[in-house]
CSV table of C-alpha atoms in Angstrom, one decimal:
chain,number,residue,atom,x,y,z
A,1263,UNK,CA,-24.4,23.2,12.4
A,1264,UNK,CA,-26.1,22.9,15.0
A,1265,UNK,CA,-25.8,19.5,15.1
A,1266,UNK,CA,-22.2,19.8,15.0
A,1267,UNK,CA,-22.3,22.6,17.8
A,1268,UNK,CA,-23.9,20.9,20.3
A,1269,UNK,CA,-21.6,17.7,19.8
A,1270,UNK,CA,-18.8,19.7,20.1
A,1271,UNK,CA,-19.9,20.6,23.5
A,1272,UNK,CA,-21.1,17.0,24.6
A,1273,UNK,CA,-17.6,16.1,23.9
A,1274,UNK,CA,-15.6,18.8,25.4
A,1275,UNK,CA,-18.4,18.4,28.8
A,1276,UNK,CA,-16.9,14.5,28.9
A,1277,UNK,CA,-13.3,15.6,28.7
A,1278,UNK,CA,-12.3,16.0,25.0
A,1279,UNK,CA,-10.9,18.9,23.6
A,1280,UNK,CA,-12.4,19.9,20.2
A,1281,UNK,CA,-11.7,22.5,17.3
A,1282,UNK,CA,-15.0,23.9,15.6
A,1283,UNK,CA,-14.0,25.3,13.0
A,1284,UNK,CA,-17.1,27.6,12.7
A,1285,UNK,CA,-16.2,28.9,16.2
A,1286,UNK,CA,-12.3,28.0,16.8
A,1287,UNK,CA,-11.2,30.0,13.5
A,1288,UNK,CA,-10.3,33.6,13.6
A,1289,UNK,CA,-11.3,36.4,11.7
A,1290,UNK,CA,-8.6,37.0,9.1
A,1291,UNK,CA,-6.9,33.1,9.3
A,1292,UNK,CA,-6.6,31.5,6.8
A,1293,UNK,CA,-9.4,29.2,6.5
A,1294,UNK,CA,-8.5,25.8,5.0
A,1295,UNK,CA,-4.8,26.5,6.7
A,1296,UNK,CA,-6.1,26.5,9.8
A,1297,UNK,CA,-8.7,23.0,9.6
A,1298,UNK,CA,-5.2,20.9,8.1
A,1299,UNK,CA,-3.3,22.4,10.8
A,1300,UNK,CA,-5.4,21.2,13.4
A,1301,UNK,CA,-6.1,17.9,11.8
A,1302,UNK,CA,-2.3,17.6,12.2
A,1303,UNK,CA,-2.5,17.9,15.8
A,1304,UNK,CA,-5.4,16.1,16.1
A,1305,UNK,CA,-5.9,12.6,17.8
A,1306,UNK,CA,-9.3,11.1,16.2
A,1307,UNK,CA,-11.9,12.5,13.8
A,1308,UNK,CA,-15.6,12.9,14.7
A,1309,UNK,CA,-17.6,12.7,11.2
A,1310,UNK,CA,-21.0,13.8,11.6
A,1311,UNK,CA,-22.0,12.0,8.7
A,1312,UNK,CA,-25.1,12.6,6.6
A,1313,UNK,CA,-26.3,13.0,3.0
A,1314,UNK,CA,-24.3,16.9,3.0
A,1315,UNK,CA,-21.9,15.7,4.3
A,1316,UNK,CA,-21.6,12.7,1.6
A,1317,UNK,CA,-22.0,15.3,-1.0
A,1318,UNK,CA,-19.6,17.8,-0.1
A,1319,UNK,CA,-15.8,17.4,-1.7
A,1320,UNK,CA,-14.3,19.5,1.3
A,1321,UNK,CA,-15.6,16.6,3.7
A,1322,UNK,CA,-14.2,14.4,1.3
A,1323,UNK,CA,-10.8,16.4,1.4
A,1324,UNK,CA,-10.2,16.3,5.2
A,1325,UNK,CA,-11.5,12.7,5.5
A,1326,UNK,CA,-8.7,12.0,3.0
A,1327,UNK,CA,-6.0,13.9,4.4
A,1328,UNK,CA,-7.3,12.1,8.0
A,1329,UNK,CA,-7.1,8.6,6.4
A,1330,UNK,CA,-3.3,9.6,5.0
A,1331,UNK,CA,-2.3,10.8,7.9
A,1332,UNK,CA,-3.3,7.7,10.0
A,1333,UNK,CA,-5.5,9.9,12.2
A,1334,UNK,CA,-8.2,7.3,13.6
A,1335,UNK,CA,-11.6,8.8,12.1
A,1336,UNK,CA,-14.9,7.5,14.1
A,1337,UNK,CA,-17.9,8.1,11.8
A,1338,UNK,CA,-21.3,9.1,13.6
A,1339,UNK,CA,-24.0,8.6,11.2
A,1340,UNK,CA,-27.6,11.2,11.4
A,1341,UNK,CA,-29.3,9.8,8.5
A,1342,UNK,CA,-29.3,6.8,5.9
A,1343,UNK,CA,-27.2,7.6,3.2
A,1344,UNK,CA,-26.4,6.0,-0.1
A,1345,UNK,CA,-22.4,6.6,0.4
A,1346,UNK,CA,-20.7,7.6,-2.9
A,1347,UNK,CA,-17.8,5.2,-4.1
A,1348,UNK,CA,-15.0,7.9,-2.8
A,1349,UNK,CA,-16.2,8.2,0.7
A,1350,UNK,CA,-16.9,4.6,1.1
A,1351,UNK,CA,-13.3,3.6,0.4
A,1352,UNK,CA,-11.8,6.1,2.6
A,1353,UNK,CA,-14.1,4.9,5.1
A,1354,UNK,CA,-14.5,1.2,5.3
A,1355,UNK,CA,-12.0,0.3,8.0
A,1356,UNK,CA,-13.3,3.4,10.0
A,1357,UNK,CA,-15.3,2.9,12.7
A,1358,UNK,CA,-19.2,3.6,12.4
A,1359,UNK,CA,-21.8,4.6,15.5
A,1360,UNK,CA,-25.1,4.9,14.6
A,1361,UNK,CA,-27.6,7.8,15.5
A,1362,UNK,CA,-30.0,6.0,18.3
A,1363,UNK,CA,-30.7,6.5,22.1
A,1364,UNK,CA,-27.2,5.0,22.7
A,1365,UNK,CA,-25.0,6.5,20.3
A,1366,UNK,CA,-23.6,9.4,22.6
A,1367,UNK,CA,-22.4,6.5,25.0
A,1368,UNK,CA,-20.9,4.3,21.9
A,1369,UNK,CA,-19.4,7.6,20.7
A,1370,UNK,CA,-17.7,8.5,23.7
A,1371,UNK,CA,-17.0,4.5,24.6
A,1372,UNK,CA,-15.5,4.5,21.4
A,1373,UNK,CA,-13.3,7.7,21.3
A,1374,UNK,CA,-11.5,7.0,25.0
A,1375,UNK,CA,-11.1,2.9,23.2
A,1376,UNK,CA,-8.5,5.1,20.8
A,1377,UNK,CA,-7.3,7.3,23.3
A,1378,UNK,CA,-6.2,4.2,25.4
A,1379,UNK,CA,-4.5,2.7,22.4
A,1380,UNK,CA,-2.9,5.6,21.5
A,1381,UNK,CA,-1.6,6.6,25.4
A,1382,UNK,CA,-0.1,2.6,24.9
A,1383,UNK,CA,1.8,2.8,21.7
A,1384,UNK,CA,3.3,6.4,23.4
A,1385,UNK,CA,4.3,4.3,26.2
A,1386,UNK,CA,5.9,1.9,24.1
A,1387,UNK,CA,7.3,4.2,22.0
A,1388,UNK,CA,9.2,6.1,24.8
A,1389,UNK,CA,10.2,2.6,26.1
A,1390,UNK,CA,11.6,1.6,22.9
A,1391,UNK,CA,13.4,5.1,22.3
A,1392,UNK,CA,15.2,4.8,25.7
A,1393,UNK,CA,16.7,1.7,25.2
A,1394,UNK,CA,17.7,1.9,21.8
A,1395,UNK,CA,21.5,2.9,21.7
A,1396,UNK,CA,22.2,2.8,18.3
A,1397,UNK,CA,21.5,5.2,15.8
A,1398,UNK,CA,19.1,4.9,12.8
A,1399,UNK,CA,21.9,4.0,10.3
A,1400,UNK,CA,23.6,1.2,12.8
A,1401,UNK,CA,20.1,0.1,13.4
A,1402,UNK,CA,19.4,-0.3,9.7
A,1403,UNK,CA,22.4,-2.0,9.0
A,1404,UNK,CA,22.4,-4.0,11.5
A,1405,UNK,CA,18.5,-5.6,10.2
A,1406,UNK,CA,20.5,-6.3,7.1
A,1407,UNK,CA,23.1,-8.0,8.2
A,1408,UNK,CA,21.4,-9.8,10.4
A,1409,UNK,CA,18.7,-11.1,7.8
A,1410,UNK,CA,21.7,-11.5,5.6
A,1411,UNK,CA,22.9,-14.1,8.1
A,1412,UNK,CA,19.5,-15.9,9.0
A,1413,UNK,CA,18.2,-16.1,5.7
A,1414,UNK,CA,19.9,-19.7,5.0
A,1415,UNK,CA,23.2,-17.7,3.7
A,1416,UNK,CA,21.1,-16.4,1.0
A,1417,UNK,CA,22.6,-13.6,-1.7
A,1418,UNK,CA,21.2,-11.7,-3.5
A,1419,UNK,CA,18.5,-11.0,-0.8
A,1420,UNK,CA,16.7,-8.4,-2.9
A,1421,UNK,CA,13.4,-9.1,-5.3
A,1422,UNK,CA,13.8,-10.0,-8.4
A,1423,UNK,CA,17.2,-10.0,-10.1
A,1424,UNK,CA,18.1,-9.1,-13.7
A,1425,UNK,CA,21.5,-10.6,-14.1
A,1426,UNK,CA,21.2,-9.1,-17.4
A,1427,UNK,CA,19.1,-6.9,-19.8
A,1428,UNK,CA,18.5,-9.0,-22.7
A,1429,UNK,CA,20.8,-6.7,-25.6
A,1430,UNK,CA,22.3,-4.9,-22.6
A,1431,UNK,CA,23.8,-7.6,-20.5
A,1432,UNK,CA,23.9,-10.2,-22.6
A,1433,UNK,CA,27.3,-9.9,-23.4
A,1434,UNK,CA,28.3,-10.0,-20.2
A,1435,UNK,CA,26.5,-12.5,-18.5
A,1436,UNK,CA,24.2,-14.5,-19.4
A,1437,UNK,CA,22.0,-17.1,-17.0
A,1438,UNK,CA,20.2,-20.6,-18.1
A,1439,UNK,CA,16.9,-21.3,-16.0
A,1440,UNK,CA,16.1,-24.5,-17.4
A,1441,UNK,CA,19.7,-25.7,-15.4
A,1442,UNK,CA,20.5,-23.3,-13.0
A,1443,UNK,CA,24.1,-23.0,-15.0
A,1444,UNK,CA,25.6,-19.5,-16.0
A,1445,UNK,CA,27.9,-18.6,-18.9
A,1446,UNK,CA,30.6,-16.2,-18.0
A,1447,UNK,CA,32.5,-14.1,-20.5
A,1448,UNK,CA,35.6,-12.3,-19.7
A,1449,UNK,CA,34.4,-9.5,-19.0
A,1450,UNK,CA,34.5,-9.0,-14.8
A,1451,UNK,CA,31.4,-7.6,-12.9
A,1452,UNK,CA,33.7,-4.9,-11.7
A,1453,UNK,CA,33.7,-4.0,-15.5
A,1454,UNK,CA,29.8,-4.2,-15.8
A,1455,UNK,CA,28.9,-2.0,-13.2
A,1456,UNK,CA,31.5,0.6,-14.1
A,1457,UNK,CA,29.1,1.0,-17.8
A,1458,UNK,CA,26.0,1.0,-15.8
A,1459,UNK,CA,25.1,3.1,-12.8
A,1460,UNK,CA,23.1,2.7,-10.2
A,1461,UNK,CA,20.2,5.3,-11.2
A,1462,UNK,CA,20.4,4.5,-15.0
A,1463,UNK,CA,17.4,4.1,-16.9
A,1464,UNK,CA,16.8,0.9,-18.7
A,1465,UNK,CA,14.0,-0.3,-21.6
A,1466,UNK,CA,13.0,-3.8,-21.0
A,1467,UNK,CA,9.7,-5.7,-21.6
A,1468,UNK,CA,6.4,-4.5,-22.4
A,1469,UNK,CA,2.8,-4.2,-20.7
A,1470,UNK,CA,-0.2,-3.4,-22.7
A,1471,UNK,CA,1.7,-2.9,-25.9
A,1472,UNK,CA,4.1,-0.3,-24.1
A,1473,UNK,CA,7.8,-0.6,-23.7
A,1474,UNK,CA,8.5,-0.3,-20.0
A,1475,UNK,CA,11.1,2.2,-18.6
A,1476,UNK,CA,12.9,0.9,-15.5
A,1477,UNK,CA,15.7,2.1,-13.1
A,1478,UNK,CA,18.6,0.5,-11.6
A,1479,UNK,CA,18.1,1.0,-7.9
A,1480,UNK,CA,20.7,-1.1,-6.8
A,1481,UNK,CA,23.9,-3.8,-7.5
A,1482,UNK,CA,23.9,-7.0,-4.4
A,1483,UNK,CA,27.0,-8.0,-3.6
A,1484,UNK,CA,27.9,-10.4,-7.2
A,1485,UNK,CA,26.8,-7.1,-9.0
A,1486,UNK,CA,23.5,-8.2,-10.2
A,1487,UNK,CA,21.4,-5.3,-10.7
A,1488,UNK,CA,17.9,-4.7,-9.4
A,1489,UNK,CA,15.4,-2.7,-11.6
A,1490,UNK,CA,12.2,-1.2,-10.8
A,1491,UNK,CA,9.8,0.4,-12.8
A,1492,UNK,CA,9.8,4.4,-13.4
A,1493,UNK,CA,6.9,4.8,-13.0
A,1494,UNK,CA,3.8,3.0,-11.5
A,1495,UNK,CA,2.2,0.8,-14.8
A,1496,UNK,CA,-0.8,-0.3,-13.4
A,1497,UNK,CA,-3.9,-0.2,-10.6
A,1498,UNK,CA,-4.9,-3.6,-8.9
A,1499,UNK,CA,-5.8,-5.0,-5.8
A,1500,UNK,CA,-2.9,-6.6,-4.1
A,1501,UNK,CA,-5.4,-9.3,-3.2
A,1502,UNK,CA,-9.0,-10.1,-3.4
A,1503,UNK,CA,-11.9,-11.7,-1.2
A,1504,UNK,CA,-11.6,-14.9,-1.1
A,1505,UNK,CA,-14.9,-15.5,-0.2
A,1506,UNK,CA,-15.9,-14.4,-3.7
A,1507,UNK,CA,-17.6,-11.6,-3.0
A,1508,UNK,CA,-16.1,-8.5,-1.5
A,1509,UNK,CA,-17.5,-6.8,2.0
A,1510,UNK,CA,-20.3,-9.9,1.3
A,1511,UNK,CA,-20.6,-13.9,2.7
A,1512,UNK,CA,-23.5,-16.0,3.4
A,1513,UNK,CA,-25.7,-13.3,2.9
A,1514,UNK,CA,-24.5,-10.9,5.4
A,1515,UNK,CA,-23.7,-7.6,3.5
A,1516,UNK,CA,-20.5,-6.3,5.5
A,1517,UNK,CA,-20.7,-2.6,3.5
A,1518,UNK,CA,-23.3,-1.9,6.3
A,1519,UNK,CA,-22.3,-0.1,9.0
A,1520,UNK,CA,-23.8,-2.1,11.8
A,1521,UNK,CA,-21.7,-5.0,10.0
A,1522,UNK,CA,-18.7,-2.5,9.1
A,1523,UNK,CA,-16.3,-3.6,11.8
A,1524,UNK,CA,-15.0,-6.8,11.2
A,1525,UNK,CA,-12.0,-8.8,13.4
A,1526,UNK,CA,-12.8,-11.9,12.8
A,1527,UNK,CA,-9.5,-13.0,10.9
A,1528,UNK,CA,-11.2,-15.9,9.1
A,1529,UNK,CA,-14.2,-13.5,8.1
A,1530,UNK,CA,-11.8,-10.8,7.0
A,1531,UNK,CA,-9.9,-13.0,4.8
A,1532,UNK,CA,-12.9,-14.0,2.6
A,1533,UNK,CA,-14.8,-10.6,2.3
A,1534,UNK,CA,-11.6,-8.2,2.2
A,1535,UNK,CA,-8.6,-10.5,1.1
A,1536,UNK,CA,-4.9,-12.0,2.8
A,1537,UNK,CA,-2.2,-9.7,3.1
A,1538,UNK,CA,0.5,-12.8,2.9
A,1539,UNK,CA,2.3,-12.1,-0.4
A,1540,UNK,CA,3.1,-15.4,-1.3
A,1541,UNK,CA,-0.2,-16.5,-1.8
A,1542,UNK,CA,-1.8,-13.4,-2.9
A,1543,UNK,CA,-3.3,-12.6,-6.4
A,1544,UNK,CA,-0.7,-10.0,-7.3
A,1545,UNK,CA,2.3,-12.2,-7.0
A,1546,UNK,CA,0.5,-14.6,-8.7
A,1547,UNK,CA,-0.2,-12.1,-12.3
A,1548,UNK,CA,3.2,-10.7,-11.7
A,1549,UNK,CA,4.8,-14.3,-12.2
A,1550,UNK,CA,2.6,-15.4,-15.0
A,1551,UNK,CA,3.7,-15.2,-18.7
A,1552,UNK,CA,0.1,-17.0,-20.0
A,1553,UNK,CA,-2.4,-15.9,-21.7
A,1554,UNK,CA,-4.9,-16.9,-19.0
A,1555,UNK,CA,-3.4,-16.6,-15.6
A,1556,UNK,CA,-3.9,-19.6,-13.1
A,1557,UNK,CA,-4.7,-18.4,-9.6
A,1558,UNK,CA,-4.0,-20.9,-7.1
A,1559,UNK,CA,-7.2,-19.6,-5.0
A,1560,UNK,CA,-9.9,-17.1,-6.1
A,1561,UNK,CA,-9.3,-15.0,-9.0
A,1562,UNK,CA,-9.4,-11.5,-8.2
A,1563,UNK,CA,-12.6,-11.5,-10.3
A,1564,UNK,CA,-15.2,-8.3,-10.3
A,1565,UNK,CA,-17.2,-9.7,-7.4
A,1566,UNK,CA,-15.0,-10.1,-5.1
A,1567,UNK,CA,-13.2,-6.9,-5.8
A,1568,UNK,CA,-14.0,-3.8,-4.0
A,1569,UNK,CA,-16.4,-1.2,-5.8
A,1570,UNK,CA,-16.1,-3.9,-8.8
A,1571,UNK,CA,-13.4,-1.6,-10.3
A,1572,UNK,CA,-9.7,-2.8,-12.1
A,1573,UNK,CA,-10.7,-6.6,-11.7
A,1574,UNK,CA,-8.0,-8.6,-13.5
A,1575,UNK,CA,-9.0,-12.1,-13.4
A,1576,UNK,CA,-9.4,-12.4,-17.5
A,1577,UNK,CA,-6.2,-10.2,-18.5
A,1578,UNK,CA,-3.0,-11.7,-19.2
A,1579,UNK,CA,0.1,-12.2,-16.9
A,1580,UNK,CA,2.7,-9.4,-16.3
A,1581,UNK,CA,5.2,-11.2,-18.0
A,1582,UNK,CA,3.1,-12.2,-21.3
A,1583,UNK,CA,4.5,-9.2,-23.4
A,1584,UNK,CA,8.0,-10.3,-23.1
A,1585,UNK,CA,9.9,-12.0,-25.5
A,1586,UNK,CA,11.7,-15.2,-24.4
A,1587,UNK,CA,15.2,-13.6,-24.8
A,1588,UNK,CA,13.6,-11.1,-22.2
A,1589,UNK,CA,12.4,-13.9,-19.5
A,1590,UNK,CA,15.3,-15.7,-20.1
A,1591,UNK,CA,17.3,-13.0,-18.0
A,1592,UNK,CA,15.4,-12.6,-15.2
A,1593,UNK,CA,16.6,-14.4,-12.3
A,1594,UNK,CA,14.7,-16.5,-9.6
A,1595,UNK,CA,15.5,-15.0,-6.6
A,1596,UNK,CA,14.3,-15.8,-3.0
A,1597,UNK,CA,12.5,-13.0,-1.5
A,1598,UNK,CA,11.2,-13.1,2.9
A,1599,UNK,CA,8.3,-11.1,3.2
A,1600,UNK,CA,5.7,-10.6,6.3
A,1601,UNK,CA,3.4,-13.6,7.3
A,1602,UNK,CA,0.3,-13.8,9.2
A,1603,UNK,CA,-2.0,-16.0,10.9
A,1604,UNK,CA,-2.4,-18.2,7.8
A,1605,UNK,CA,1.0,-17.9,6.5
A,1606,UNK,CA,3.2,-21.0,6.0
A,1607,UNK,CA,6.7,-19.5,8.0
A,1608,UNK,CA,10.4,-20.3,8.8
A,1609,UNK,CA,12.0,-20.6,12.0
A,1610,UNK,CA,12.4,-16.8,11.6
A,1611,UNK,CA,8.9,-16.0,11.4
A,1612,UNK,CA,9.3,-14.9,7.3
A,1613,UNK,CA,7.3,-16.4,4.1
A,1614,UNK,CA,10.1,-17.7,1.8
A,1615,UNK,CA,9.2,-17.3,-1.6
A,1616,UNK,CA,10.6,-17.9,-5.1
A,1617,UNK,CA,9.6,-15.2,-7.1
A,1618,UNK,CA,10.9,-13.7,-10.6
A,1619,UNK,CA,9.0,-10.7,-10.7
A,1620,UNK,CA,8.0,-9.2,-7.2
A,1621,UNK,CA,6.9,-6.1,-5.0
A,1622,UNK,CA,9.9,-4.6,-2.6
A,1623,UNK,CA,9.5,-4.8,0.9
A,1624,UNK,CA,9.8,-1.7,3.0
A,1625,UNK,CA,13.5,-2.1,3.7
A,1626,UNK,CA,14.0,-2.4,0.3
A,1627,UNK,CA,13.2,1.0,-0.1
A,1628,UNK,CA,16.1,2.4,1.1
A,1629,UNK,CA,17.8,1.1,-2.0
A,1630,UNK,CA,16.1,3.9,-3.6
A,1631,UNK,CA,17.1,6.7,-0.9
A,1632,UNK,CA,20.6,5.3,-0.5
A,1633,UNK,CA,20.7,6.4,-4.3
A,1634,UNK,CA,19.2,9.4,-4.3
A,1635,UNK,CA,16.1,8.3,-6.3
A,1636,UNK,CA,12.6,9.9,-5.1
A,1637,UNK,CA,10.4,7.7,-3.8
A,1638,UNK,CA,7.3,9.0,-5.5
A,1639,UNK,CA,6.4,7.4,-9.3
A,1640,UNK,CA,3.4,8.8,-11.3
A,1641,UNK,CA,1.1,6.6,-13.1
A,1642,UNK,CA,2.1,6.0,-16.9
A,1643,UNK,CA,-0.5,6.8,-19.6
A,1644,UNK,CA,-2.2,3.6,-20.2
A,1645,UNK,CA,-2.7,3.1,-16.2
A,1646,UNK,CA,-4.4,6.1,-15.6
A,1647,UNK,CA,-6.8,5.4,-18.5
A,1648,UNK,CA,-7.5,2.0,-17.5
A,1649,UNK,CA,-8.7,2.8,-13.9
A,1650,UNK,CA,-12.1,2.5,-13.6
A,1651,UNK,CA,-12.2,3.5,-10.2
A,1652,UNK,CA,-12.1,7.0,-11.3
A,1653,UNK,CA,-9.7,7.8,-8.3
A,1654,UNK,CA,-6.6,8.3,-9.8
A,1655,UNK,CA,-8.2,10.8,-12.0
A,1656,UNK,CA,-10.1,12.5,-9.0
A,1657,UNK,CA,-7.0,12.3,-7.0
A,1658,UNK,CA,-4.6,14.3,-9.4
A,1659,UNK,CA,-7.2,17.3,-10.0
A,1660,UNK,CA,-8.0,17.5,-6.1
A,1661,UNK,CA,-4.4,17.5,-5.2
A,1662,UNK,CA,-3.1,18.4,-8.6
A,1663,UNK,CA,-0.2,16.2,-8.2
A,1664,UNK,CA,1.0,13.3,-10.8
A,1665,UNK,CA,2.5,11.3,-8.2
A,1666,UNK,CA,0.3,8.1,-7.3
A,1667,UNK,CA,0.9,5.5,-4.7
A,1668,UNK,CA,1.8,2.2,-4.9
A,1669,UNK,CA,1.5,-1.2,-3.1
A,1670,UNK,CA,4.8,-2.9,-1.0
A,1671,UNK,CA,4.8,-6.7,-0.4
A,1672,UNK,CA,4.9,-5.7,3.7
A,1673,UNK,CA,2.3,-5.3,5.8
A,1674,UNK,CA,3.5,-3.5,8.8
A,1675,UNK,CA,3.6,-4.4,12.5
A,1676,UNK,CA,0.2,-4.9,14.1
A,1677,UNK,CA,-2.2,-4.9,11.1
A,1678,UNK,CA,-5.0,-6.7,10.5
A,1679,UNK,CA,-4.7,-9.7,7.7
A,1680,UNK,CA,-6.5,-7.6,5.0
A,1681,UNK,CA,-4.5,-4.6,5.8
A,1682,UNK,CA,-0.9,-3.8,3.7
A,1683,UNK,CA,1.8,-1.1,2.9
A,1684,UNK,CA,1.5,1.4,0.6
A,1685,UNK,CA,4.3,4.3,-0.8
A,1686,UNK,CA,2.4,7.5,-0.4
A,1687,UNK,CA,2.7,10.6,-2.9
A,1688,UNK,CA,4.1,14.1,-3.1
A,1689,UNK,CA,1.0,15.4,-1.7
A,1690,UNK,CA,1.4,13.3,1.8
A,1691,UNK,CA,4.2,15.7,3.5
A,1692,UNK,CA,7.6,14.6,2.9
A,1693,UNK,CA,9.2,11.1,2.4
A,1694,UNK,CA,9.8,10.4,6.3
A,1695,UNK,CA,6.5,9.1,6.8
A,1696,UNK,CA,6.1,7.8,3.4
A,1697,UNK,CA,4.3,4.5,3.7
A,1698,UNK,CA,0.5,4.1,4.8
A,1699,UNK,CA,-1.7,1.5,5.4
A,1700,UNK,CA,-4.2,0.1,3.5
A,1701,UNK,CA,-7.2,-2.6,2.2
A,1702,UNK,CA,-5.4,-5.3,0.1
A,1703,UNK,CA,-8.5,-5.4,-1.3
A,1704,UNK,CA,-8.2,-1.6,-2.5
A,1705,UNK,CA,-8.9,-1.5,-6.1
A,1706,UNK,CA,-7.3,2.2,-6.5
A,1707,UNK,CA,-3.6,1.6,-5.6
A,1708,UNK,CA,-0.9,1.1,-8.2
A,1709,UNK,CA,2.0,-1.5,-9.1
A,1710,UNK,CA,5.5,-0.9,-9.4
A,1711,UNK,CA,7.0,-4.0,-10.2
A,1712,UNK,CA,10.3,-5.1,-9.7
A,1713,UNK,CA,12.8,-7.9,-11.2
């Protein structure tokens, strides 16, 4: 406590306004509520990291809250600590300052840099707001129209589309994937949409020997249905360390604090994974119907996975449990995704992929909102039981929620090559800021496929 108080005084002497609970929470005020309120208003968090902080569930909750609300954390390490898996996960992408004779100067430098970046982003946001003459709705519609116009005239631009769900749609339209021809019966697509509506629940395929429930989230211009699983069906990394060992390469341990901050894109891909959907482990797994999945690059092995949890290199592909008739009803879709420094992009900067199963893009979340379907999703019991990280169970017990995070195929603006986007949970406040950045190598986020 003495160190925390002296640090608070030191930061205030250097021009930073600080919140110190022991000093600033007045008698009679609700302690937890005051901490959350001040965290929400903070530009950064300085974590004085010790064994006591590492073992404290209260500190873990505060760190988790800061991470989920995109509040930068500077970890000021007071002593050597065998960091817990939960704490390691939340702090792996944040800046560390070791306690030494230069540490105070390093801390001030780090905080000044964070404030500078924040101010720059604020100025850019204000400039964009001044020049924006369209409403938010018009802007979204414009983006959708522009993409449709420029994407080689592709019509069904929404992830994998099921034209028929086995017995449900087989009587209307049956695609032949081998020769790309379709046999159409006398019933029109308008008659199909009269029987099946957005929001309907459909049973289709199996995963882990259990039937999968889907929601119809949209009909495209050809009245083809887009399905999204009702629940988060598994917990997996988006992509794993291409060098074969997570946070380690050529004998260097990047878990260690002095090596923790990595900016080199080549090294980030080698030790933490690649956010390019087209080459990702998760895309390969979702689109495979093989008992032994063939990965083009580094497979999601135990050593390549963060904390060696939830690796899936030996798991059959997602489509392995589908019947041939079910697989034949799924139409291959042309998807556009954000590229990075290593991506093979088109003239507009998009990565083009042909997928049978896919993850939604951030823009495609609009279909759920338009349909009145919640962005929040629960884990299946099977997914919860198979989670070796233990994160999902702990999260549910701590926050009292059954909803869980799930991956998108986008990585968002200004993301590092190893950062992707997740949809948050009902624990986070509202759906307006529904997405957050996450390391693609993180093995504690969920998968919610679309077809």
